[in-house]
Amino acid sequence: MIICVRLRDGAALPDLLGVAEDISPVAQALPPDTALIDVAGARRYFGQDAAGIASVLRVRALAHAGADCAIGVAATPLPARMAARQAAYGTTLVVADDPRELAAFLAPKPVTALPGVGAATARTLRTYGLDTVGKAAGVPLATLQRLLGVRVGREVHEKALGIDRTRVVPDEGARTLAAERAFGHDEVDRDAQRRALLSAAGELGGRLRDSHQVCRSLTLVVRYADGSTTQRTRTLPEATAHSPALTATAYRMHDALGLQRARVRAFSLRADGLAPEARATRQLTLDPADERARRLEETADRARARFGPSAIRPGTLAA
């Protein structure tokens, strides 16, 4: 059985993995805010079913990581992830290991609820009236492959039927840091979106410097009003924890997406490929402005450490 945990605050994901690994060594991070845990081997040890282990995990996550979460439980990762997205924070939703109950759970969901089904695929399916998982499941495989292509058609067909061939793969999920910024409404204003990215990049930079780490790449995840997402990753010119460098990269990814009319619900910015600061190499520069910026950043870090995270922040975010 699989437990999927969705955090209210994605920044607690590394701490959650530490708690999860005390229950089962088979834990996988799905940044920015989710983790999968295979508890097949833990049920006998704890003397409980997967739902009971989920309760233990929730208590430990709250006690040791201060992490509020929603939990989904199912036989395979796909329905567990969907259940975690449906569950309210502080609750657990269990999908029984029964084909009829699984089909009943999946059928009313919009096709965008299937992991991996993005906006373009969903638009194509909706054009032909296939707006729910149940409707997509009722269409022959050959039809979906004509509409979506051979590979994507097969993937959608299997997912709609609840067929899940994935496994939980233990990884180094703690080698990432994430910051999420959600909007109180569907945000279309570019300046407001860039302020959110500036804030998230500043948070990531501060956390990296506090932990004496640098990151090698940055990932931007955009969540839209219809629940679909777009993800972009860009490798940095050099491993860094410098907030302006992270912000500039986030802005370039944002500009490349062309979100002029998109209704954005949330941004998640993730620092990947973390490494100790001592191992990082930095390109020498003769630019005095860059050196001043780095010295100012060090001074601001000291002020925030003494007076709180909001003691110093960019003027753009002060309004």
GROMACS .gro file of C-alpha atoms in nm:
model
  319
    1MET     CA    1   0.000   0.000   0.000
    2ILE     CA    2   0.109   0.355  -0.078
    3ILE     CA    3   0.072   0.667   0.135
    4CYS     CA    4   0.085   1.004  -0.041
    5VAL     CA    5   0.143   1.308   0.178
    6ARG     CA    6   0.065   1.661   0.052
    7LEU     CA    7   0.207   1.940   0.266
    8ARG     CA    8   0.050   2.277   0.326
    9ASP     CA    9   0.402   2.424   0.320
   10GLY     CA   10   0.637   2.267   0.065
   11ALA     CA   11   0.937   2.407   0.252
   12ALA     CA   12   0.890   2.127   0.508
   13LEU     CA   13   0.938   1.851   0.248
   14PRO     CA   14   1.295   1.758   0.351
   15ASP     CA   15   1.185   1.737   0.718
   16LEU     CA   16   0.887   1.522   0.620
   17LEU     CA   17   1.115   1.279   0.435
   18GLY     CA   18   1.324   1.242   0.749
   19VAL     CA   19   1.010   1.152   0.946
   20ALA     CA   20   0.882   0.919   0.671
   21GLU     CA   21   1.208   0.727   0.653
   22ASP     CA   22   1.166   0.633   1.020
   23ILE     CA   23   0.848   0.452   0.914
   24SER     CA   24   0.959   0.310   0.579
   25PRO     CA   25   1.288   0.339   0.389
   26VAL     CA   26   1.094   0.345   0.062
   27ALA     CA   27   1.008   0.716   0.045
   28GLN     CA   28   1.019   0.941  -0.261
   29ALA     CA   29   0.992   1.319  -0.285
   30LEU     CA   30   0.764   1.474  -0.546
   31PRO     CA   31   0.856   1.842  -0.515
   32PRO     CA   32   0.737   2.096  -0.440
   33ASP     CA   33   0.502   1.969  -0.168
   34THR     CA   34   0.438   1.595  -0.195
   35ALA     CA   35   0.596   1.266  -0.089
   36LEU     CA   36   0.514   0.900  -0.157
   37ILE     CA   37   0.581   0.627   0.100
   38ASP     CA   38   0.549   0.254   0.032
   39VAL     CA   39   0.440   0.100   0.364
   40ALA     CA   40   0.402  -0.261   0.247
   41GLY     CA   41   0.692  -0.367   0.469
   42ALA     CA   42   0.592  -0.148   0.764
   43ARG     CA   43   0.243  -0.285   0.829
   44ARG     CA   44   0.360  -0.591   1.020
   45TYR     CA   45   0.607  -0.387   1.227
   46PHE     CA   46   0.344  -0.130   1.330
   47GLY     CA   47   0.064  -0.387   1.355
   48GLN     CA   48  -0.167  -0.152   1.161
   49ASP     CA   49  -0.307  -0.112   0.813
   50ALA     CA   50  -0.196   0.169   0.584
   51ALA     CA   51  -0.461   0.409   0.718
   52GLY     CA   52  -0.336   0.349   1.072
   53ILE     CA   53   0.024   0.411   0.965
   54ALA     CA   54  -0.093   0.732   0.794
   55SER     CA   55  -0.226   0.851   1.131
   56VAL     CA   56   0.109   0.776   1.294
   57LEU     CA   57   0.287   0.964   1.016
   58ARG     CA   58   0.057   1.267   1.052
   59VAL     CA   59   0.123   1.295   1.426
   60ARG     CA   60   0.498   1.260   1.380
   61ALA     CA   61   0.508   1.509   1.094
   62LEU     CA   62   0.324   1.766   1.303
   63ALA     CA   63   0.533   1.701   1.615
   64HIS     CA   64   0.879   1.682   1.459
   65ALA     CA   65   0.848   1.892   1.143
   66GLY     CA   66   0.558   2.124   1.226
   67ALA     CA   67   0.403   2.009   0.898
   68ASP     CA   68   0.027   2.012   0.838
   69CYS     CA   69  -0.066   1.770   0.563
   70ALA     CA   70  -0.337   1.592   0.364
   71ILE     CA   71  -0.292   1.219   0.309
   72GLY     CA   72  -0.413   0.978   0.043
   73VAL     CA   73  -0.389   0.600   0.078
   74ALA     CA   74  -0.426   0.350  -0.208
   75ALA     CA   75  -0.276   0.036  -0.352
   76THR     CA   76  -0.064   0.223  -0.610
   77PRO     CA   77   0.090   0.570  -0.640
   78LEU     CA   78  -0.156   0.714  -0.896
   79PRO     CA   79  -0.480   0.692  -0.691
   80ALA     CA   80  -0.287   0.772  -0.373
   81ARG     CA   81  -0.167   1.100  -0.529
   82MET     CA   82  -0.518   1.185  -0.649
   83ALA     CA   83  -0.665   1.105  -0.307
   84ALA     CA   84  -0.411   1.331  -0.138
   85ARG     CA   85  -0.508   1.615  -0.372
   86GLN     CA   86  -0.875   1.564  -0.286
   87ALA     CA   87  -0.830   1.527   0.089
   88ALA     CA   88  -0.854   1.833   0.311
   89TYR     CA   89  -0.558   1.924   0.527
   90GLY     CA   90  -0.570   1.731   0.852
   91THR     CA   91  -0.759   1.437   0.696
   92THR     CA   92  -0.684   1.105   0.526
   93LEU     CA   93  -0.871   0.974   0.222
   94VAL     CA   94  -0.848   0.598   0.161
   95VAL     CA   95  -0.918   0.441  -0.180
   96ALA     CA   96  -0.998   0.073  -0.128
   97ASP     CA   97  -0.804  -0.191  -0.319
   98ASP     CA   98  -1.110  -0.300  -0.518
   99PRO     CA   99  -1.152  -0.245  -0.895
  100ARG     CA  100  -1.512  -0.125  -0.865
  101GLU     CA  101  -1.435   0.122  -0.587
  102LEU     CA  102  -1.127   0.247  -0.771
  103ALA     CA  103  -1.334   0.304  -1.088
  104ALA     CA  104  -1.601   0.488  -0.886
  105PHE     CA  105  -1.333   0.709  -0.730
  106LEU     CA  106  -1.172   0.795  -1.064
  107ALA     CA  107  -1.477   0.835  -1.288
  108PRO     CA  108  -1.606   1.183  -1.185
  109LYS     CA  109  -1.261   1.344  -1.173
  110PRO     CA  110  -1.163   1.592  -1.447
  111VAL     CA  111  -0.899   1.455  -1.681
  112THR     CA  112  -0.653   1.716  -1.549
  113ALA     CA  113  -0.660   1.530  -1.217
  114LEU     CA  114  -0.461   1.246  -1.376
  115PRO     CA  115  -0.091   1.300  -1.301
  116GLY     CA  116   0.095   1.396  -1.617
  117VAL     CA  117  -0.211   1.520  -1.809
  118GLY     CA  118  -0.133   1.883  -1.887
  119ALA     CA  119  -0.335   2.165  -2.032
  120ALA     CA  120  -0.273   2.078  -2.400
  121THR     CA  121  -0.375   1.713  -2.360
  122ALA     CA  122  -0.681   1.812  -2.158
  123ARG     CA  123  -0.789   2.062  -2.424
  124THR     CA  124  -0.772   1.795  -2.692
  125LEU     CA  125  -0.977   1.553  -2.483
  126ARG     CA  126  -1.237   1.817  -2.396
  127THR     CA  127  -1.274   1.900  -2.766
  128TYR     CA  128  -1.416   1.549  -2.812
  129GLY     CA  129  -1.628   1.562  -2.496
  130LEU     CA  130  -1.385   1.358  -2.287
  131ASP     CA  131  -1.369   1.593  -1.991
  132THR     CA  132  -1.378   1.335  -1.709
  133VAL     CA  133  -1.166   1.033  -1.627
  134GLY     CA  134  -1.470   0.808  -1.658
  135LYS     CA  135  -1.542   0.923  -2.012
  136ALA     CA  136  -1.177   0.877  -2.113
  137ALA     CA  137  -1.182   0.528  -1.961
  138GLY     CA  138  -1.481   0.437  -2.177
  139VAL     CA  139  -1.303   0.517  -2.503
  140PRO     CA  140  -1.108   0.242  -2.684
  141LEU     CA  141  -0.730   0.262  -2.669
  142ALA     CA  142  -0.705   0.301  -3.048
  143THR     CA  143  -0.930   0.609  -3.039
  144LEU     CA  144  -0.721   0.781  -2.771
  145GLN     CA  145  -0.406   0.703  -2.965
  146ARG     CA  146  -0.550   0.864  -3.278
  147LEU     CA  147  -0.637   1.176  -3.076
  148LEU     CA  148  -0.322   1.205  -2.866
  149GLY     CA  149  -0.055   0.995  -3.030
  150VAL     CA  150   0.056   0.641  -2.955
  151ARG     CA  151   0.254   0.698  -2.636
  152VAL     CA  152   0.036   0.966  -2.473
  153GLY     CA  153  -0.281   0.786  -2.575
  154ARG     CA  154  -0.168   0.466  -2.405
  155GLU     CA  155  -0.063   0.653  -2.090
  156VAL     CA  156  -0.398   0.831  -2.062
  157HIS     CA  157  -0.587   0.508  -2.133
  158GLU     CA  158  -0.405   0.317  -1.858
  159LYS     CA  159  -0.428   0.597  -1.603
  160ALA     CA  160  -0.800   0.646  -1.667
  161LEU     CA  161  -0.851   0.274  -1.597
  162GLY     CA  162  -0.647   0.299  -1.278
  163ILE     CA  163  -0.357   0.097  -1.422
  164ASP     CA  164  -0.040   0.222  -1.257
  165ARG     CA  165   0.299   0.073  -1.343
  166THR     CA  166   0.503   0.320  -1.139
  167ARG     CA  167   0.683   0.237  -0.818
  168VAL     CA  168   0.799   0.442  -0.524
  169VAL     CA  169   1.170   0.501  -0.583
  170PRO     CA  170   1.376   0.616  -0.284
  171ASP     CA  171   1.576   0.922  -0.378
  172GLU     CA  172   1.770   1.211  -0.237
  173GLY     CA  173   1.466   1.433  -0.199
  174ALA     CA  174   1.636   1.631   0.074
  175ARG     CA  175   1.875   1.760  -0.195
  176THR     CA  176   1.606   2.010  -0.296
  177LEU     CA  177   1.451   2.316  -0.137
  178ALA     CA  178   1.119   2.465  -0.245
  179ALA     CA  179   0.926   2.786  -0.188
  180GLU     CA  180   0.564   2.825  -0.295
  181ARG     CA  181   0.362   3.141  -0.346
  182ALA     CA  182  -0.015   3.102  -0.383
  183PHE     CA  183  -0.246   3.384  -0.491
  184GLY     CA  184  -0.576   3.462  -0.323
  185HIS     CA  185  -0.738   3.474  -0.666
  186ASP     CA  186  -0.656   3.375  -1.024
  187GLU     CA  187  -0.370   3.616  -1.095
  188VAL     CA  188  -0.319   3.749  -1.449
  189ASP     CA  189  -0.112   4.058  -1.369
  190ARG     CA  190   0.250   4.011  -1.479
  191ASP     CA  191   0.394   4.246  -1.217
  192ALA     CA  192   0.214   4.064  -0.937
  193GLN     CA  193   0.346   3.733  -1.069
  194ARG     CA  194   0.701   3.867  -1.080
  195ARG     CA  195   0.672   3.997  -0.723
  196ALA     CA  196   0.576   3.645  -0.615
  197LEU     CA  197   0.881   3.504  -0.794
  198LEU     CA  198   1.105   3.769  -0.636
  199SER     CA  199   0.977   3.674  -0.293
  200ALA     CA  200   1.019   3.300  -0.354
  201ALA     CA  201   1.371   3.339  -0.495
  202GLY     CA  202   1.470   3.556  -0.199
  203GLU     CA  203   1.342   3.292   0.042
  204LEU     CA  204   1.531   3.015  -0.137
  205GLY     CA  205   1.852   3.215  -0.146
  206GLY     CA  206   1.827   3.289   0.226
  207ARG     CA  207   1.763   2.927   0.318
  208LEU     CA  208   2.051   2.810   0.099
  209ARG     CA  209   2.291   3.054   0.260
  210ASP     CA  210   2.168   2.969   0.610
  211SER     CA  211   2.244   2.601   0.543
  212HIS     CA  212   2.574   2.682   0.364
  213GLN     CA  213   2.457   2.522   0.042
  214VAL     CA  214   2.434   2.616  -0.325
  215CYS     CA  215   2.205   2.487  -0.599
  216ARG     CA  216   2.292   2.386  -0.954
  217SER     CA  217   1.951   2.435  -1.117
  218LEU     CA  218   1.617   2.599  -1.061
  219THR     CA  219   1.270   2.460  -1.138
  220LEU     CA  220   0.958   2.672  -1.180
  221VAL     CA  221   0.617   2.506  -1.145
  222VAL     CA  222   0.311   2.710  -1.246
  223ARG     CA  223  -0.029   2.594  -1.123
  224TYR     CA  224  -0.326   2.729  -1.319
  225ALA     CA  225  -0.689   2.793  -1.226
  226ASP     CA  226  -0.802   2.463  -1.382
  227GLY     CA  227  -0.557   2.264  -1.168
  228SER     CA  228  -0.314   2.189  -1.451
  229THR     CA  229   0.055   2.270  -1.417
  230THR     CA  230   0.354   2.366  -1.629
  231GLN     CA  231   0.710   2.292  -1.519
  232ARG     CA  232   1.035   2.435  -1.648
  233THR     CA  233   1.392   2.367  -1.528
  234ARG     CA  234   1.699   2.571  -1.607
  235THR     CA  235   2.060   2.494  -1.517
  236LEU     CA  236   2.238   2.789  -1.358
  237PRO     CA  237   2.561   2.923  -1.512
  238GLU     CA  238   2.730   2.831  -1.184
  239ALA     CA  239   2.613   2.676  -0.858
  240THR     CA  240   2.497   2.960  -0.635
  241ALA     CA  241   2.291   3.078  -0.339
  242HIS     CA  242   2.292   3.441  -0.458
  243SER     CA  243   1.932   3.566  -0.454
  244PRO     CA  244   1.965   3.806  -0.752
  245ALA     CA  245   2.101   3.520  -0.967
  246LEU     CA  246   1.811   3.296  -0.864
  247THR     CA  247   1.561   3.577  -0.928
  248ALA     CA  248   1.703   3.650  -1.274
  249THR     CA  249   1.675   3.284  -1.371
  250ALA     CA  250   1.319   3.264  -1.238
  251TYR     CA  251   1.226   3.575  -1.439
  252ARG     CA  252   1.372   3.425  -1.758
  253MET     CA  253   1.171   3.105  -1.715
  254HIS     CA  254   0.858   3.311  -1.645
  255ASP     CA  255   0.910   3.527  -1.955
  256ALA     CA  256   0.970   3.220  -2.172
  257LEU     CA  257   0.633   3.071  -2.073
  258GLY     CA  258   0.439   3.368  -2.216
  259LEU     CA  259   0.165   3.378  -1.951
  260GLN     CA  260   0.001   3.700  -2.072
  261ARG     CA  261  -0.355   3.565  -2.049
  262ALA     CA  262  -0.300   3.271  -1.816
  263ARG     CA  263  -0.490   3.262  -1.486
  264VAL     CA  264  -0.222   3.161  -1.239
  265ARG     CA  265  -0.316   3.011  -0.904
  266ALA     CA  266   0.031   2.949  -0.759
  267PHE     CA  267   0.403   2.942  -0.829
  268SER     CA  268   0.652   2.698  -0.683
  269LEU     CA  269   1.022   2.761  -0.716
  270ARG     CA  270   1.256   2.472  -0.641
  271ALA     CA  271   1.633   2.471  -0.595
  272ASP     CA  272   1.775   2.141  -0.722
  273GLY     CA  273   2.113   1.973  -0.710
  274LEU     CA  274   2.212   2.106  -0.370
  275ALA     CA  275   2.576   2.086  -0.271
  276PRO     CA  276   2.788   2.219   0.015
  277GLU     CA  277   2.896   2.579  -0.036
  278ALA     CA  278   3.257   2.481   0.030
  279ARG     CA  279   3.262   2.263  -0.284
  280ALA     CA  280   3.128   2.534  -0.513
  281THR     CA  281   3.347   2.730  -0.752
  282ARG     CA  282   3.269   3.088  -0.839
  283GLN     CA  283   3.362   3.269  -1.158
  284LEU     CA  284   3.583   3.565  -1.076
  285THR     CA  285   3.440   3.899  -1.183
  286LEU     CA  286   3.570   4.252  -1.203
  287ASP     CA  287   3.221   4.396  -1.174
  288PRO     CA  288   3.214   4.618  -0.861
  289ALA     CA  289   2.832   4.623  -0.865
  290ASP     CA  290   2.822   4.243  -0.825
  291GLU     CA  291   3.066   4.257  -0.532
  292ARG     CA  292   2.860   4.531  -0.364
  293ALA     CA  293   2.543   4.329  -0.412
  294ARG     CA  294   2.698   4.026  -0.244
  295ARG     CA  295   2.827   4.231   0.049
  296LEU     CA  296   2.484   4.391   0.091
  297GLU     CA  297   2.329   4.044   0.084
  298GLU     CA  298   2.559   3.928   0.365
  299THR     CA  299   2.467   4.235   0.571
  300ALA     CA  300   2.096   4.180   0.508
  301ASP     CA  301   2.129   3.814   0.612
  302ARG     CA  302   2.282   3.918   0.943
  303ALA     CA  303   2.003   4.171   1.002
  304ARG     CA  304   1.732   3.914   0.925
  305ALA     CA  305   1.897   3.660   1.154
  306ARG     CA  306   1.886   3.913   1.438
  307PHE     CA  307   1.558   4.095   1.379
  308GLY     CA  308   1.346   3.850   1.181
  309PRO     CA  309   1.291   3.753   0.815
  310SER     CA  310   1.098   4.068   0.728
  311ALA     CA  311   1.354   4.311   0.875
  312ILE     CA  312   1.501   4.378   0.530
  313ARG     CA  313   1.333   4.302   0.199
  314PRO     CA  314   1.327   4.439  -0.155
  315GLY     CA  315   1.141   4.766  -0.199
  316THR     CA  316   0.915   4.602  -0.459
  317LEU     CA  317   0.775   4.377  -0.185
  318ALA     CA  318   0.733   4.652   0.075
  319ALA     CA  319   0.406   4.783  -0.070
   0.00000   0.00000   0.00000
